[in-house]
Amino acid sequence: MPLAMNQDVFITCAVTGSGSTQDRSPHVPRSPKEIADSAIAAAKAGAAVVHCHVRDPETGVPSRDLKLYREVTDRVRDADVDMVLNLTAGMGGDITFGSTDAPLPVNAAGTDMVGAEERVAHVAECLPEICTLDCGTMNFAEADYVMTNTPGMLRAMGQMMTDLGVKPEIEAFDTGHLWFAKELVKEGVLDGPALVQLCMGVPWGAPDDLNTFMAMVNNVPDDWTFSAFGLGRNQMAYVAAAVLAGGNVRVGLEDNLWLAKGELATNAQLVTRARGIIEGMGARVIGPEEVRKKLGLTKRAPV
């Protein structure tokens, strides 16, 4: 296929995530203030979009607490720098099974399964401009953990997001997720053209080799907008790969903790590094207003 490099690129910063990284780096934010402050610093460094989870302020464990989301949202909207707010809706579909000899009952400590309305309750409460929709079920690296997103659940959640006027960012961890995302648009559950995040190198989804990446890219409809990221040490390589393939980029501590070998990163440093790569390739980093125009978003005022 011919090279179709993106000349106008937006950066998403995934600020904290839901992985067990809270004790691996002092820069992973925990409290709503820390998460918002890190998002604001990333925006000042050039991120047009900030993607936020919330965590228990004391333990750092991922949370679905509406009050925590509300505080993060208010702090971001009150900031002295503009940014597009993207809240996760990926939690609430976690199953951890028992042993291979006795998978049921499930492991209650690692299971968090709730209904569609509860999974998007914080989206309805905070009305971000974007929220994520993990478009399929997937085995993760852990032995008995499954991220569960059935077709029925995704139709219900996707319709709620559409009705709320919040643009879903489709999280595609494999080609089948893109197949179903196109079905959701065809059915009218999601509006087209859609927004997609290509998630590369997440065990056991799409591996982060370039052949698989281009297979993912080639399954994105021409009129859709996509971003991409790679985990860990390949994060910056995927900044270049995504731009070359015609897409946008995501960096941040959700996906990678390191700036260099032995040097822990901040979100702002990762955004700065990504911006340097993009501009060094001859492309332009665009800001939140251009992103809103491109994606048809409406900025929400502070509440």
XYZ file of C-alpha atoms in Angstrom:
303
model
C 0.000 0.000 0.000
C 1.252 3.550 -0.643
C 2.594 5.586 2.267
C -0.081 7.959 3.590
C 1.627 9.832 6.419
C -0.560 11.963 8.646
C 0.491 15.607 8.484
C -1.781 16.874 11.291
C -1.402 14.675 14.350
C -3.024 14.779 17.769
C -1.465 13.266 20.852
C -3.476 11.423 23.494
C -1.907 10.997 26.914
C -3.149 7.957 28.875
C -2.450 9.333 32.308
C -2.709 6.451 34.787
C -4.614 3.385 33.516
C -5.942 0.441 35.491
C -2.843 -1.752 35.607
C -0.973 -2.630 38.780
C 1.670 0.038 38.200
C 0.965 2.168 41.264
C 3.988 0.851 43.194
C 6.380 0.615 40.250
C 6.853 4.338 39.711
C 6.371 7.378 41.962
C 5.122 9.268 38.905
C 1.959 7.168 38.470
C -0.772 9.470 39.820
C -3.270 8.133 42.381
C -5.486 10.859 43.813
C -7.859 12.924 41.657
C -5.610 15.952 42.171
C -2.513 14.028 41.093
C -4.319 12.590 38.053
C -5.647 16.006 37.019
C -2.301 17.718 37.635
C -0.532 15.096 35.510
C -3.133 15.520 32.762
C -2.704 19.297 32.856
C 1.093 18.960 32.613
C 0.667 16.608 29.650
C -1.657 19.092 27.947
C 0.869 21.878 28.445
C 3.479 19.624 26.837
C 1.296 19.145 23.757
C -1.338 16.477 24.428
C -4.675 17.496 22.922
C -6.533 14.589 24.573
C -6.125 13.209 28.093
C -7.401 9.701 28.802
C -8.175 9.152 32.480
C -8.959 6.290 34.834
C -9.290 6.871 38.577
C -7.642 5.073 41.490
C -8.178 4.752 45.217
C -6.127 7.677 46.568
C -4.692 5.599 49.417
C -3.890 2.269 47.748
C -3.654 3.211 44.075
C -6.010 0.354 43.193
C -8.219 1.100 40.145
C -11.695 2.363 41.045
C -15.108 3.139 39.540
C -16.027 5.693 42.244
C -18.194 8.437 40.721
C -16.915 11.036 43.194
C -13.336 10.444 42.060
C -14.334 10.830 38.402
C -16.282 13.970 39.220
C -13.281 15.542 40.951
C -10.905 14.691 38.101
C -13.392 16.086 35.572
C -13.895 19.329 37.482
C -10.170 19.874 37.961
C -9.450 19.253 34.268
C -12.213 21.599 33.139
C -11.105 24.305 35.557
C -7.494 24.121 34.323
C -5.667 27.046 32.756
C -4.931 24.940 29.667
C -7.468 23.446 27.271
C -7.708 19.697 26.603
C -10.221 17.113 25.391
C -11.296 14.845 28.238
C -11.524 11.117 27.515
C -12.768 8.916 30.386
C -12.445 5.149 30.418
C -15.551 2.983 30.396
C -13.523 -0.201 30.372
C -14.041 -1.265 33.963
C -16.859 -3.420 35.308
C -16.354 -6.335 32.917
C -13.635 -8.230 34.766
C -13.843 -11.943 35.539
C -11.160 -13.873 37.371
C -11.944 -17.578 37.360
C -10.990 -20.128 39.966
C -8.400 -22.819 39.321
C -8.369 -24.818 36.092
C -9.819 -27.746 38.030
C -12.562 -25.635 39.613
C -13.166 -22.468 37.570
C -16.484 -21.810 39.284
C -17.293 -20.048 41.497
C -15.224 -17.180 40.181
C -12.574 -15.479 42.283
C -14.512 -12.678 43.981
C -11.366 -10.670 44.755
C -10.504 -10.290 41.082
C -14.017 -10.120 39.615
C -15.899 -6.885 38.945
C -18.947 -7.564 36.779
C -21.737 -4.996 36.632
C -24.472 -4.011 34.192
C -24.186 -1.638 31.262
C -25.825 1.297 33.047
C -23.433 1.051 35.987
C -20.438 0.711 33.678
C -21.243 4.071 32.081
C -22.656 5.801 35.184
C -19.612 8.076 35.509
C -19.886 8.956 31.804
C -23.489 10.047 32.331
C -22.429 11.950 35.463
C -19.420 13.759 33.997
C -20.266 13.920 30.246
C -16.710 13.873 28.896
C -16.214 14.619 25.233
C -14.914 11.078 24.604
C -15.165 7.770 26.473
C -13.683 4.398 25.620
C -15.513 1.297 24.412
C -13.427 -1.896 24.568
C -14.891 -3.616 21.543
C -14.461 -7.282 22.452
C -13.695 -9.941 25.049
C -10.033 -10.806 25.586
C -7.666 -12.924 27.647
C -5.078 -10.737 29.360
C -1.650 -11.826 30.563
C -2.930 -13.060 33.901
C -3.644 -16.799 33.956
C -7.353 -16.768 34.773
C -8.449 -13.168 34.076
C -10.777 -12.303 31.195
C -11.855 -8.821 30.076
C -15.483 -9.503 29.214
C -17.407 -7.440 26.672
C -20.197 -9.436 25.048
C -21.926 -8.219 21.863
C -25.081 -7.509 23.866
C -23.181 -5.523 26.491
C -21.349 -3.510 23.839
C -24.570 -2.714 21.990
C -26.144 -1.502 25.234
C -23.148 0.566 26.331
C -22.560 1.961 22.854
C -26.181 3.082 22.544
C -26.000 4.791 25.945
C -22.853 6.676 24.897
C -24.462 7.739 21.623
C -27.628 8.895 23.422
C -25.517 10.897 25.902
C -23.726 12.696 23.069
C -20.344 11.331 24.167
C -18.135 10.063 21.332
C -16.923 6.502 21.893
C -13.273 5.784 21.272
C -13.304 2.162 20.107
C -10.475 0.248 21.766
C -9.435 -2.468 19.307
C -7.111 -5.138 20.699
C -7.433 -7.408 17.652
C -8.891 -7.442 14.149
C -12.155 -9.048 15.283
C -12.804 -6.029 17.498
C -12.665 -3.805 14.415
C -15.022 -6.186 12.620
C -17.588 -5.806 15.389
C -17.054 -2.040 15.624
C -17.971 -1.733 11.947
C -21.101 -3.760 12.675
C -22.068 -1.355 15.478
C -21.800 1.570 13.067
C -23.739 -0.356 10.418
C -26.521 -1.044 12.952
C -26.634 2.631 13.974
C -25.578 1.917 17.566
C -22.504 4.100 17.009
C -22.362 7.106 14.734
C -19.924 7.112 11.863
C -17.281 8.047 11.044
C -15.923 6.465 14.210
C -12.835 6.998 16.356
C -10.552 4.006 16.977
C -7.564 3.295 19.211
C -5.366 0.442 17.956
C -3.939 -1.269 21.025
C -0.744 -3.131 20.117
C 1.294 -5.537 22.203
C -1.241 -6.155 24.979
C -1.034 -9.864 25.908
C -2.916 -11.705 24.423
C -4.303 -9.367 21.806
C -2.649 -8.131 18.625
C 1.154 -8.432 18.875
C 3.104 -5.271 18.210
C 4.900 -6.363 15.043
C 4.471 -4.126 12.028
C 2.746 -6.743 9.869
C -0.024 -7.130 12.450
C -0.181 -3.367 12.921
C -0.727 -2.794 9.210
C -3.395 -5.517 9.194
C -5.163 -3.539 11.909
C -4.726 -0.251 10.019
C -6.040 -1.805 6.805
C -9.206 -2.876 8.643
C -10.027 0.711 9.694
C -12.485 2.341 7.244
C -10.954 5.197 5.257
C -13.250 7.840 6.743
C -12.596 6.834 10.388
C -9.960 8.444 12.610
C -7.463 6.207 14.369
C -4.694 6.432 16.910
C -2.302 3.710 17.989
C 0.027 2.793 20.809
C 2.524 0.086 21.685
C 3.296 -1.041 25.219
C 6.568 -0.575 27.068
C 9.799 0.008 25.210
C 8.023 0.145 21.840
C 5.879 3.121 22.809
C 7.953 5.693 20.925
C 8.494 3.413 17.937
C 4.719 3.319 17.579
C 4.566 7.103 17.625
C 6.507 7.050 14.356
C 4.658 3.995 12.989
C 1.225 5.477 13.661
C 2.061 8.760 11.949
C 3.564 6.972 8.934
C 0.420 4.832 8.653
C -1.830 7.897 8.620
C -2.895 7.911 12.250
C -2.533 9.754 15.536
C -0.579 8.734 18.620
C -1.035 7.796 22.253
C 1.617 7.824 24.954
C 1.469 7.928 28.746
C 2.104 6.048 31.955
C -0.826 3.713 31.369
C 1.251 2.052 28.648
C 4.886 2.673 29.554
C 6.738 3.848 32.683
C 10.148 4.553 31.169
C 11.757 7.455 29.324
C 15.031 5.568 28.881
C 16.701 2.537 30.413
C 16.795 3.128 34.161
C 14.979 6.480 33.889
C 11.345 6.622 34.993
C 9.172 9.003 32.993
C 6.456 11.511 33.764
C 3.463 11.896 31.467
C 4.674 15.316 30.354
C 8.082 13.906 29.425
C 6.499 11.174 27.319
C 4.334 13.725 25.503
C 7.362 15.961 24.910
C 9.321 13.030 23.484
C 6.409 12.071 21.209
C 5.990 15.644 20.038
C 9.654 15.781 19.094
C 9.324 12.608 17.014
C 6.199 13.863 15.219
C 7.647 17.271 14.431
C 10.975 15.705 13.470
C 9.088 13.711 10.835
C 7.759 16.950 9.371
C 4.211 16.646 10.711
C 2.308 19.156 12.827
C 0.937 18.531 16.332
C -2.613 19.866 16.544
C -4.412 21.147 19.629
C -7.752 20.437 21.268
C -9.826 22.882 19.218
C -8.711 21.291 15.973
C -9.407 17.855 17.436
C -12.945 18.931 18.352
C -13.513 20.191 14.825
C -12.064 17.025 13.312
C -14.115 14.655 15.491
C -17.296 16.725 15.832
C -16.952 17.240 19.583
C -18.542 19.905 21.740
C -16.507 21.320 24.600
C -18.195 20.930 27.989
C -18.140 23.839 30.404
C -17.110 23.416 34.058
C -20.009 22.393 36.284
